[in-house]
Amino acid sequence: RLDPHERARARARSRRRAKAGPGEPRCPRAARSRRGRVVSSSPRAPRAPPGWTLEDAMGEEDEAGDAPDTVERVPEVTSKPGGMFRDLLEGSFPELYEEPKPQPEGGEGEEGEDGGDGDGAPAEPPEGDPPAEGEEDAEPEVDEYQQRIDAIRTQTATQVEQMDELERYLEERTAAADELERARMEERDSLYTMDHRNARMPRLPHDLDLDKDRVEGVGLLDPRTLMEDNERKLSASAAPPSTMAFLDETREPKYMEPTENERVRAREREKRSIPEYPRRLVFSAEEWERKKRDAEDRLRELGRRMTPGQRDLEERVIAGMRRKQAYLRNPRHPEVPSSLDGTERKRVGAAIDPTDVFVVEPDIVEFHQFELGETYEMRLTIRNKSALSRRLRILPPPSRHFSITELKYPSDHGLLAPGNAAYATVRFKPDSLADYEDFVTVITETSKFRVECSARRHPPCLTLDQSLDVGYVLVGNDVETRMPFKNVGGEGRFRLVDEADWPEHTTPLTLPNEDAMLSRGERKDPEPVPCIGVAPFRIGPGYMELSPLDVEQLRIGFAPPGPGSFTQQFRMVCDNSQVQTFTVTGRGTVLDVGLTEIDDRATIPGELTQGPVYFSKVVPGSVNTRTFTVKNATMVPVPFVWEHPREAGIFAVDPPLGVFEPDSVNAFTVTFSPRDLTAYEADVRLVVDTSVPARVPHPEHPFAKPVLIEDFSVSGVGAERHCTIDTNLVNYAGSLLPGRHYDREVTVVNHSDAAAPFRWVGHDPDAGLLVYPHEGVLDPNGGSVTCVVELTPPRVQRFDAQMSCVVEHGPTLPLRVTAEVEGPEVAIAQSQVDFGLLQRHVAGDTYLLIRNQSAIAATWALEERRPAVDGAPAPAEIVFSVAEGELPPYAEVEVECTLVPSAPGPYRSNIACVAGGGRVSVVAARADVLQPLCALSTAEVDLGTCYVNVPVEREIVVQNMTMLPAVFRWSPEPESESEECADSMDFDVDWREDEIPPGGSKAVRFIFTPLRPCARYEALVAMDVDGAAKPLGFALTADVRGLSVEYEVLRGLNGEPVAGDASHVADSSVLDDHVRVDFGDACEVREHATMEVLIKNTTAIETSVRIDVERHGVSDAVGMRVMECWAAARGADAAGLSKGGVARRGAKSV
């Protein structure tokens, strides 16, 4: 298969042969003349030289086999629309242009402008024209654009077919539903006649049955589902609020949960939230502060300006002021003298300015956005603003890119009355994306003028400098530099061409070097970006399509063949015929890094290889330092790392790793710090990395291209320390108290010339002996540290301990500590602990005051000691909030004592406080224990005669008989009911449970509700009292009766009874008994007879009554016979055959 460039070249050759015709040589052709001109949107944009064709743009090589030897190849001038740039753009962007049809030979077809016949159709190619070279073997080109169109048409056809099928389905289901509704309506017409349609009864739901999944799958609504959802929502909105969830006390409260409004606002905030911009990864702190100051200044400057709304308002006011002063003069009135309006009178016979007669809208016909192959239109309006009717005509634009339609007048006579306007449509059809200018000539009765026509596509504008510098690159490296730029103009397509190939050839696109090194922060492209080769540079992408505000990166690969500077140029060709020239500069450098100085002394060649660098004797813990100087003569940053045995920690290089700046001198500090009294030696290596980007080495990212620069060794020896202590005995005079702190100072001196670490051993924190600081470092040459020996004896004892100060790589200094310790005293400040009056099994509280009477902190412990009863120890019932603790010197604390007595009567006990030194303080504890007792105002409640579901209210008083608060609780339902009276009674109480103060009372209201009849109801309502010996209660008795109903039948209003059942008792409110209301046989026609049914409720139960009529008096056969006779009599009366219409008395009746 041929690549796109070969296919483009083959198409170009076939077009040239088709235009030249068989047997004619390829000779230059005259360019087609055009009266319009093409103007570039950028005056500085260079133009392609004349004669540059598509073959030159695509880099075609003239091969010997392309044309006969007798035909001479000369540059040709294109005659296609767009000229030579059409060939260039057609070769660079072949997918935007259609394949031209072959032109006929000269002769009859020369009459047309395009070389075709008279009607503009292209002439057929001659039959004898041989096929172009390479076309027989070339495979047919696949038109991707046509493929996309076919795919869209296929998809559209499929969707249309699906919609047609859905439409047929809906029509079928609608017809079936309508047929069903029509059948039902006919059935109702036969039952109720046609008049039922005018009764305005609610219409029944439509029987449209649709497949819910099939309808909703295409985004339609199912009417039945929609009505069901609406009915469900209306039912839910009309339903009473649910309170069951609020009565459940076991559920957790939800008043802290977010409301629906809060959840909606949270979702909106998440949508509108903007992620934090990682500015610290892009800018430094100084750059960020500078940008912030610039932004603040810009905001202040913008704040001084007028807002768009205010500016629009002001402009409207100004326009209104001007509009009031711009009234047109009435042509019927004489012209105002010049002395009044300041204008000069027109001279007689002077030429009339067309602008004084006509107004053209728009004054310039401009087309801004356009594409190839499309036709654009704009309406041109010419209005007569003079006082006379005018005639005018329009000449079309000279160029073939612009055309205009016939002028349309508001009337048929062709005159343009004052104030009227004529219309025409200007059409524009571009053949390239360049800029166009033309004009339309308007000829009037007295003059003519032009209306400018232009087409300027918003040109692309790239924020890319024309001078590109990639800097220095090491010889042997291949580095790709990426320069971001942005298109701040219009849409455009670009192609890169080497300066050496311009304008004869188009530089072919090549794939980039995937092994090229990238700058810091750059990543390899997912797919290779084609580029052009401009040795020693690679520049890409070679082809770009950029929309407005698109951001792209210019990739410049540079592989210097040697040191020095390299400069190349390339052209960037845009699809609007603009060409820009860019200059690329790069410099090659070689690696030059070495160790030049040691302690400001220049190194001798070969010095580091003759022996190790010696650091002399050093005391362990001290540091000996030497300075190494490394020079980087390379013009690029070079990462480095010093390799030495870091695990030993003896020799160290600072900094151990980093990056050498270009052409820099770097100083390194090498330190020797021995750990022991021995000799040390280590190897040191300096390694650099020549890869790009220059980054600090990391264990996870080692050097990609390491290079060894220096390799040498260092050595040194360690020396010992000498330290002393000012005393070897610390004696604390006098008597010490337990828990109190006592301090003494001890000084340790370092007489060596290096720092000496030391630590104390033998101090015992459990015994109260501490030393601080317990370790440290002594400064060299007489440096000293004062240590504090702190003694805190925990108990009464004779204290004697031995400690030592251990100096690293030095002597061990002993220290003895001695002291005498005595105990503290703690006492209870109260003489007695009285709990007062308590309830059995109910806790009582009081406080106990404990005081430390010594000058040191003292520990204490409380315990209860009860006297024995009948020789057996009594259990302790007093509980302390804090049973033990510690008091500061002369401090006191209150301890809460809680007593839960287990038996009524007097309670006697003792409380003892034991101090840490062994001393004991004892006080007496007492309490009087009582048991709760309550009484009810009555022991029996008789409800008498009551009725089902009729509440009965009673009140009972509860009396507290003791001086303690009493808590009572009523049983939830009556107890001890008989089987025949079970679940016959329910009650509610206003105080189900409550607390009665000492000696007080509480009135409790009961509401009893009978549930079913019961001849003799007996039950018990119980009440529990917390802490009482037994529960209380009262007996409940009642006679529960049900509903009782009586009825009577009276003849006439308030007449005498003719039927009745005075002893009947009904169980429900519906009279299901057959009540016979007999009007008798003496009822006269058209006379009203009245009877009353009297219903009496003999109970206190409210009830409802419903009377149903079960029969209508006569059978269906008799009714039909009566209707037939009535119809026959009515027909006879209408015909005059009935002889009066009322039957005589005694006549036979049906």
mmCIF file of C-alpha atoms in Angstrom, residues 789-1075:
data_model
loop_
_atom_site.group_PDB
_atom_site.id
_atom_site.type_symbol
_atom_site.label_atom_id
_atom_site.label_comp_id
_atom_site.label_asym_id
_atom_site.label_seq_id
_atom_site.Cartn_x
_atom_site.Cartn_y
_atom_site.Cartn_z
ATOM 1 C CA VAL A 789 21.558 14.412 92.561
ATOM 2 C CA GLU A 790 17.886 14.279 93.634
ATOM 3 C CA LEU A 791 16.680 12.078 96.505
ATOM 4 C CA THR A 792 12.951 11.402 97.086
ATOM 5 C CA PRO A 793 12.702 8.672 99.765
ATOM 6 C CA PRO A 794 9.490 6.619 99.322
ATOM 7 C CA ARG A 795 9.307 5.368 102.949
ATOM 8 C CA VAL A 796 10.884 5.577 106.413
ATOM 9 C CA GLN A 797 14.334 4.039 106.194
ATOM 10 C CA ARG A 798 18.092 4.597 106.343
ATOM 11 C CA PHE A 799 19.234 5.379 102.792
ATOM 12 C CA ASP A 800 22.689 4.376 101.447
ATOM 13 C CA ALA A 801 23.381 3.923 97.667
ATOM 14 C CA GLN A 802 26.376 3.802 95.269
ATOM 15 C CA MET A 803 26.479 5.438 91.756
ATOM 16 C CA SER A 804 29.105 5.887 89.021
ATOM 17 C CA CYS A 805 29.749 8.374 86.173
ATOM 18 C CA VAL A 806 30.935 6.477 83.079
ATOM 19 C CA VAL A 807 32.896 8.556 80.520
ATOM 20 C CA GLU A 808 33.063 7.096 77.007
ATOM 21 C CA HIS A 809 36.673 6.193 76.216
ATOM 22 C CA GLY A 810 37.621 7.511 79.691
ATOM 23 C CA PRO A 811 37.600 6.646 83.463
ATOM 24 C CA THR A 812 34.604 5.534 85.614
ATOM 25 C CA LEU A 813 34.030 8.073 88.496
ATOM 26 C CA PRO A 814 32.337 6.640 91.724
ATOM 27 C CA LEU A 815 29.769 8.557 93.927
ATOM 28 C CA ARG A 816 28.143 7.467 97.297
ATOM 29 C CA VAL A 817 24.747 8.874 98.607
ATOM 30 C CA THR A 818 23.546 8.552 102.333
ATOM 31 C CA ALA A 819 20.435 9.941 104.320
ATOM 32 C CA GLU A 820 17.984 9.354 107.303
ATOM 33 C CA VAL A 821 14.136 9.263 106.521
ATOM 34 C CA GLU A 822 11.069 9.715 108.873
ATOM 35 C CA GLY A 823 7.239 9.256 108.156
ATOM 36 C CA PRO A 824 4.238 11.819 107.873
ATOM 37 C CA GLU A 825 0.882 12.187 109.863
ATOM 38 C CA VAL A 826 -2.714 12.239 108.397
ATOM 39 C CA ALA A 827 -5.941 12.757 110.513
ATOM 40 C CA ILE A 828 -9.754 12.972 110.040
ATOM 41 C CA ALA A 829 -10.947 16.518 110.786
ATOM 42 C CA GLN A 830 -14.535 15.507 111.809
ATOM 43 C CA SER A 831 -15.612 14.057 115.146
ATOM 44 C CA GLN A 832 -18.544 12.047 113.709
ATOM 45 C CA VAL A 833 -20.053 11.018 110.324
ATOM 46 C CA ASP A 834 -23.896 11.291 110.351
ATOM 47 C CA PHE A 835 -25.923 10.022 107.332
ATOM 48 C CA GLY A 836 -29.250 11.170 108.854
ATOM 49 C CA LEU A 837 -32.564 9.556 107.911
ATOM 50 C CA LEU A 838 -32.253 6.931 105.111
ATOM 51 C CA GLN A 839 -34.569 4.605 103.241
ATOM 52 C CA ARG A 840 -33.887 0.914 103.143
ATOM 53 C CA HIS A 841 -31.933 -0.126 99.989
ATOM 54 C CA VAL A 842 -31.638 3.583 98.992
ATOM 55 C CA ALA A 843 -28.202 5.189 98.974
ATOM 56 C CA GLY A 844 -27.394 8.101 101.294
ATOM 57 C CA ASP A 845 -24.345 10.395 100.861
ATOM 58 C CA THR A 846 -22.168 12.538 103.126
ATOM 59 C CA TYR A 847 -18.603 13.883 103.073
ATOM 60 C CA LEU A 848 -15.514 13.113 105.119
ATOM 61 C CA LEU A 849 -12.680 15.705 105.536
ATOM 62 C CA ILE A 850 -9.091 14.366 105.630
ATOM 63 C CA ARG A 851 -6.146 16.681 106.481
ATOM 64 C CA ASN A 852 -2.363 16.211 106.106
ATOM 65 C CA GLN A 853 -0.685 17.647 109.217
ATOM 66 C CA SER A 854 2.917 17.130 108.048
ATOM 67 C CA ALA A 855 5.221 19.125 105.767
ATOM 68 C CA ILE A 856 5.457 16.405 103.115
ATOM 69 C CA ALA A 857 3.016 14.637 100.874
ATOM 70 C CA ALA A 858 1.343 11.759 102.630
ATOM 71 C CA THR A 859 -0.544 8.708 101.378
ATOM 72 C CA TRP A 860 -3.760 7.620 103.131
ATOM 73 C CA ALA A 861 -6.341 4.837 103.023
ATOM 74 C CA LEU A 862 -9.945 4.652 104.370
ATOM 75 C CA GLU A 863 -11.740 1.574 105.702
ATOM 76 C CA GLU A 864 -14.949 0.799 107.658
ATOM 77 C CA ARG A 865 -14.706 -1.136 110.927
ATOM 78 C CA ARG A 866 -18.145 -2.324 112.297
ATOM 79 C CA PRO A 867 -18.488 -3.898 115.734
ATOM 80 C CA ALA A 868 -19.263 -7.635 115.839
ATOM 81 C CA VAL A 869 -22.874 -8.794 116.345
ATOM 82 C CA ASP A 870 -23.335 -11.936 118.435
ATOM 83 C CA GLY A 871 -19.693 -12.729 117.951
ATOM 84 C CA ALA A 872 -19.941 -12.614 114.133
ATOM 85 C CA PRO A 873 -18.281 -9.807 112.119
ATOM 86 C CA ALA A 874 -20.812 -7.405 110.549
ATOM 87 C CA PRO A 875 -20.437 -6.664 106.815
ATOM 88 C CA ALA A 876 -19.227 -3.184 105.783
ATOM 89 C CA GLU A 877 -21.909 -1.196 103.899
ATOM 90 C CA ILE A 878 -20.198 2.234 103.540
ATOM 91 C CA VAL A 879 -18.554 2.871 100.155
ATOM 92 C CA PHE A 880 -15.969 5.647 99.667
ATOM 93 C CA SER A 881 -15.640 7.592 96.399
ATOM 94 C CA VAL A 882 -11.852 7.457 96.860
ATOM 95 C CA ALA A 883 -10.600 4.765 99.189
ATOM 96 C CA GLU A 884 -6.944 5.860 99.116
ATOM 97 C CA GLY A 885 -4.783 8.677 97.838
ATOM 98 C CA GLU A 886 -2.026 11.155 98.480
ATOM 99 C CA LEU A 887 -2.163 14.645 100.013
ATOM 100 C CA PRO A 888 0.303 17.483 99.508
ATOM 101 C CA PRO A 889 1.879 19.070 102.584
ATOM 102 C CA TYR A 890 -0.731 20.671 104.902
ATOM 103 C CA ALA A 891 -3.484 19.944 102.385
ATOM 104 C CA GLU A 892 -6.950 18.476 102.930
ATOM 105 C CA VAL A 893 -9.465 16.619 100.788
ATOM 106 C CA GLU A 894 -13.177 15.733 101.002
ATOM 107 C CA VAL A 895 -14.169 12.133 100.334
ATOM 108 C CA GLU A 896 -17.785 11.186 99.525
ATOM 109 C CA CYS A 897 -19.185 8.370 101.672
ATOM 110 C CA THR A 898 -22.186 6.373 100.409
ATOM 111 C CA LEU A 899 -24.326 4.094 102.603
ATOM 112 C CA VAL A 900 -26.928 1.627 101.216
ATOM 113 C CA PRO A 901 -28.589 0.149 104.343
ATOM 114 C CA SER A 902 -29.827 -3.405 104.067
ATOM 115 C CA ALA A 903 -32.110 -3.468 107.127
ATOM 116 C CA PRO A 904 -34.307 -0.899 108.916
ATOM 117 C CA GLY A 905 -33.307 0.450 112.299
ATOM 118 C CA PRO A 906 -30.232 2.281 113.726
ATOM 119 C CA TYR A 907 -26.931 1.851 111.843
ATOM 120 C CA ARG A 908 -23.651 2.227 113.854
ATOM 121 C CA SER A 909 -20.067 1.838 112.583
ATOM 122 C CA ASN A 910 -16.478 3.309 112.636
ATOM 123 C CA ILE A 911 -14.307 4.839 109.856
ATOM 124 C CA ALA A 912 -10.486 4.570 110.096
ATOM 125 C CA CYS A 913 -7.861 6.557 108.107
ATOM 126 C CA VAL A 914 -4.427 4.893 107.864
ATOM 127 C CA ALA A 915 -1.493 7.189 106.895
ATOM 128 C CA GLY A 916 1.534 6.130 104.877
ATOM 129 C CA GLY A 917 3.754 6.168 107.953
ATOM 130 C CA GLY A 918 1.493 3.765 109.836
ATOM 131 C CA ARG A 919 -0.500 6.271 111.969
ATOM 132 C CA VAL A 920 -4.334 5.676 112.275
ATOM 133 C CA SER A 921 -7.225 8.185 112.822
ATOM 134 C CA VAL A 922 -10.768 6.825 113.706
ATOM 135 C CA VAL A 923 -14.254 8.514 113.844
ATOM 136 C CA ALA A 924 -17.805 7.123 114.499
ATOM 137 C CA ALA A 925 -20.486 6.782 111.720
ATOM 138 C CA ARG A 926 -24.291 6.583 112.314
ATOM 139 C CA ALA A 927 -27.655 6.510 110.380
ATOM 140 C CA ASP A 928 -31.401 5.886 110.997
ATOM 141 C CA VAL A 929 -33.012 3.564 108.354
ATOM 142 C CA LEU A 930 -36.765 3.588 107.506
ATOM 143 C CA GLN A 931 -38.990 1.640 105.029
ATOM 144 C CA PRO A 932 -41.536 3.402 102.617
ATOM 145 C CA LEU A 933 -45.284 3.083 103.402
ATOM 146 C CA CYS A 934 -48.272 4.416 101.383
ATOM 147 C CA ALA A 935 -52.112 4.200 101.659
ATOM 148 C CA LEU A 936 -55.015 4.556 99.184
ATOM 149 C CA SER A 937 -58.155 6.653 99.773
ATOM 150 C CA THR A 938 -60.396 3.652 98.948
ATOM 151 C CA ALA A 939 -60.005 -0.094 98.664
ATOM 152 C CA GLU A 940 -62.944 -0.729 96.287
ATOM 153 C CA VAL A 941 -64.228 1.139 93.200
ATOM 154 C CA ASP A 942 -67.734 0.286 91.939
ATOM 155 C CA LEU A 943 -68.480 1.656 88.449
ATOM 156 C CA GLY A 944 -72.156 0.642 88.608
ATOM 157 C CA THR A 945 -73.966 0.164 85.318
ATOM 158 C CA CYS A 946 -71.808 1.178 82.354
ATOM 159 C CA TYR A 947 -71.940 0.663 78.645
ATOM 160 C CA VAL A 948 -69.546 -0.602 76.018
ATOM 161 C CA ASN A 949 -67.073 2.056 74.796
ATOM 162 C CA VAL A 950 -68.537 4.682 77.141
ATOM 163 C CA PRO A 951 -65.705 5.958 79.429
ATOM 164 C CA VAL A 952 -66.222 6.229 83.203
ATOM 165 C CA GLU A 953 -63.952 8.459 85.329
ATOM 166 C CA ARG A 954 -62.913 7.941 88.989
ATOM 167 C CA GLU A 955 -60.335 9.615 91.268
ATOM 168 C CA ILE A 956 -58.189 7.941 93.960
ATOM 169 C CA VAL A 957 -55.790 9.678 96.397
ATOM 170 C CA VAL A 958 -52.403 8.110 97.267
ATOM 171 C CA GLN A 959 -51.026 9.164 100.697
ATOM 172 C CA ASN A 960 -47.302 8.904 101.724
ATOM 173 C CA MET A 961 -47.229 7.744 105.366
ATOM 174 C CA THR A 962 -43.480 8.271 105.969
ATOM 175 C CA MET A 963 -40.985 11.160 105.964
ATOM 176 C CA LEU A 964 -39.208 9.759 102.885
ATOM 177 C CA PRO A 965 -40.180 10.351 99.243
ATOM 178 C CA ALA A 966 -42.164 7.440 97.792
ATOM 179 C CA VAL A 967 -42.281 6.367 94.119
ATOM 180 C CA PHE A 968 -45.421 4.467 93.011
ATOM 181 C CA ARG A 969 -46.343 2.612 89.763
ATOM 182 C CA TRP A 970 -49.778 1.338 88.599
ATOM 183 C CA SER A 971 -50.245 -1.956 86.812
ATOM 184 C CA PRO A 972 -50.754 -1.601 82.995
ATOM 185 C CA GLU A 973 -54.084 -3.486 83.003
ATOM 186 C CA PRO A 974 -56.621 -4.958 85.459
ATOM 187 C CA GLU A 975 -55.578 -8.191 87.131
ATOM 188 C CA SER A 976 -57.435 -11.267 88.566
ATOM 189 C CA GLU A 977 -60.218 -11.152 85.915
ATOM 190 C CA SER A 978 -62.495 -14.176 85.507
ATOM 191 C CA GLU A 979 -62.538 -16.121 82.253
ATOM 192 C CA GLU A 980 -65.969 -14.805 81.162
ATOM 193 C CA CYS A 981 -64.884 -11.221 81.932
ATOM 194 C CA ALA A 982 -61.399 -11.425 80.479
ATOM 195 C CA ASP A 983 -60.410 -8.389 78.355
ATOM 196 C CA SER A 984 -63.732 -6.727 79.105
ATOM 197 C CA MET A 985 -62.292 -3.582 80.681
ATOM 198 C CA ASP A 986 -59.423 -1.198 79.909
ATOM 199 C CA PHE A 987 -58.311 1.867 81.821
ATOM 200 C CA ASP A 988 -56.030 4.862 81.466
ATOM 201 C CA VAL A 989 -54.483 6.893 84.263
ATOM 202 C CA ASP A 990 -53.074 10.433 84.169
ATOM 203 C CA TRP A 991 -50.176 9.527 86.533
ATOM 204 C CA ARG A 992 -48.985 6.062 85.603
ATOM 205 C CA GLU A 993 -45.998 6.557 87.930
ATOM 206 C CA ASP A 994 -44.796 9.475 90.057
ATOM 207 C CA GLU A 995 -42.950 10.440 93.239
ATOM 208 C CA ILE A 996 -44.757 11.666 96.362
ATOM 209 C CA PRO A 997 -42.833 13.980 98.737
ATOM 210 C CA PRO A 998 -42.446 13.027 102.404
ATOM 211 C CA GLY A 999 -45.850 13.117 104.124
ATOM 212 C CA GLY A 1000 -47.576 14.300 100.907
ATOM 213 C CA SER A 1001 -50.414 12.946 98.765
ATOM 214 C CA LYS A 1002 -51.248 12.606 95.071
ATOM 215 C CA ALA A 1003 -54.727 12.566 93.408
ATOM 216 C CA VAL A 1004 -54.805 10.094 90.502
ATOM 217 C CA ARG A 1005 -57.602 10.176 87.888
ATOM 218 C CA PHE A 1006 -58.656 6.888 86.253
ATOM 219 C CA ILE A 1007 -60.694 6.574 83.024
ATOM 220 C CA PHE A 1008 -62.270 3.114 82.666
ATOM 221 C CA THR A 1009 -63.529 2.031 79.209
ATOM 222 C CA PRO A 1010 -65.696 -1.179 78.933
ATOM 223 C CA LEU A 1011 -64.839 -3.225 75.875
ATOM 224 C CA ARG A 1012 -67.633 -5.827 75.801
ATOM 225 C CA PRO A 1013 -70.779 -6.632 77.828
ATOM 226 C CA CYS A 1014 -70.327 -8.489 81.086
ATOM 227 C CA ALA A 1015 -73.060 -9.088 83.662
ATOM 228 C CA ARG A 1016 -70.764 -8.926 86.735
ATOM 229 C CA TYR A 1017 -67.240 -7.631 86.200
ATOM 230 C CA GLU A 1018 -64.720 -8.024 89.034
ATOM 231 C CA ALA A 1019 -60.962 -7.314 88.889
ATOM 232 C CA LEU A 1020 -58.037 -5.882 90.882
ATOM 233 C CA VAL A 1021 -55.894 -2.799 90.016
ATOM 234 C CA ALA A 1022 -52.455 -3.059 91.703
ATOM 235 C CA MET A 1023 -49.941 -0.346 92.681
ATOM 236 C CA ASP A 1024 -46.233 -0.954 93.476
ATOM 237 C CA VAL A 1025 -44.248 1.313 95.859
ATOM 238 C CA ASP A 1026 -40.426 1.266 95.501
ATOM 239 C CA GLY A 1027 -38.870 -0.153 98.642
ATOM 240 C CA ALA A 1028 -42.204 -1.130 100.295
ATOM 241 C CA ALA A 1029 -42.729 -4.526 101.846
ATOM 242 C CA LYS A 1030 -45.802 -5.346 99.743
ATOM 243 C CA PRO A 1031 -47.882 -3.736 96.916
ATOM 244 C CA LEU A 1032 -51.227 -1.892 97.276
ATOM 245 C CA GLY A 1033 -54.405 -1.913 95.141
ATOM 246 C CA PHE A 1034 -58.184 -1.638 94.978
ATOM 247 C CA ALA A 1035 -61.035 -3.906 93.809
ATOM 248 C CA LEU A 1036 -62.905 -2.909 90.635
ATOM 249 C CA THR A 1037 -66.553 -3.965 90.048
ATOM 250 C CA ALA A 1038 -69.022 -3.001 87.271
ATOM 251 C CA ASP A 1039 -72.130 -4.091 85.359
ATOM 252 C CA VAL A 1040 -71.222 -3.731 81.638
ATOM 253 C CA ARG A 1041 -74.100 -3.620 79.196
ATOM 254 C CA GLY A 1042 -74.255 -3.502 75.400
ATOM 255 C CA LEU A 1043 -76.404 -1.680 72.842
ATOM 256 C CA SER A 1044 -80.285 -1.868 73.219
ATOM 257 C CA VAL A 1045 -82.576 -0.640 70.381
ATOM 258 C CA GLU A 1046 -86.457 -0.596 70.119
ATOM 259 C CA TYR A 1047 -88.622 0.324 67.127
ATOM 260 C CA GLU A 1048 -92.315 0.917 66.307
ATOM 261 C CA VAL A 1049 -94.316 1.345 63.050
ATOM 262 C CA LEU A 1050 -96.883 4.206 63.057
ATOM 263 C CA ARG A 1051 -99.538 4.847 60.432
ATOM 264 C CA GLY A 1052 -99.490 8.471 59.326
ATOM 265 C CA LEU A 1053 -97.601 11.347 60.932
ATOM 266 C CA ASN A 1054 -97.678 10.844 64.739
ATOM 267 C CA GLY A 1055 -100.292 8.133 64.200
ATOM 268 C CA GLU A 1056 -101.096 5.021 66.139
ATOM 269 C CA PRO A 1057 -98.671 2.092 66.300
ATOM 270 C CA VAL A 1058 -99.482 -0.842 64.066
ATOM 271 C CA ALA A 1059 -96.379 -2.969 64.672
ATOM 272 C CA GLY A 1060 -93.479 -3.032 67.110
ATOM 273 C CA ASP A 1061 -91.069 -4.982 69.262
ATOM 274 C CA ALA A 1062 -90.674 -3.161 72.583
ATOM 275 C CA SER A 1063 -88.737 -6.021 74.222
ATOM 276 C CA HIS A 1064 -86.160 -6.549 71.361
ATOM 277 C CA VAL A 1065 -82.485 -5.819 72.178
ATOM 278 C CA ALA A 1066 -80.177 -5.391 69.171
ATOM 279 C CA ASP A 1067 -76.515 -6.294 69.228
ATOM 280 C CA SER A 1068 -75.575 -3.812 66.486
ATOM 281 C CA SER A 1069 -76.719 -0.502 65.088
ATOM 282 C CA VAL A 1070 -78.041 -2.041 61.838
ATOM 283 C CA LEU A 1071 -81.603 -3.331 61.919
ATOM 284 C CA ASP A 1072 -81.372 -6.597 60.077
ATOM 285 C CA ASP A 1073 -84.833 -7.707 61.273
ATOM 286 C CA HIS A 1074 -87.629 -7.702 58.714
ATOM 287 C CA VAL A 1075 -89.846 -4.746 59.574
#
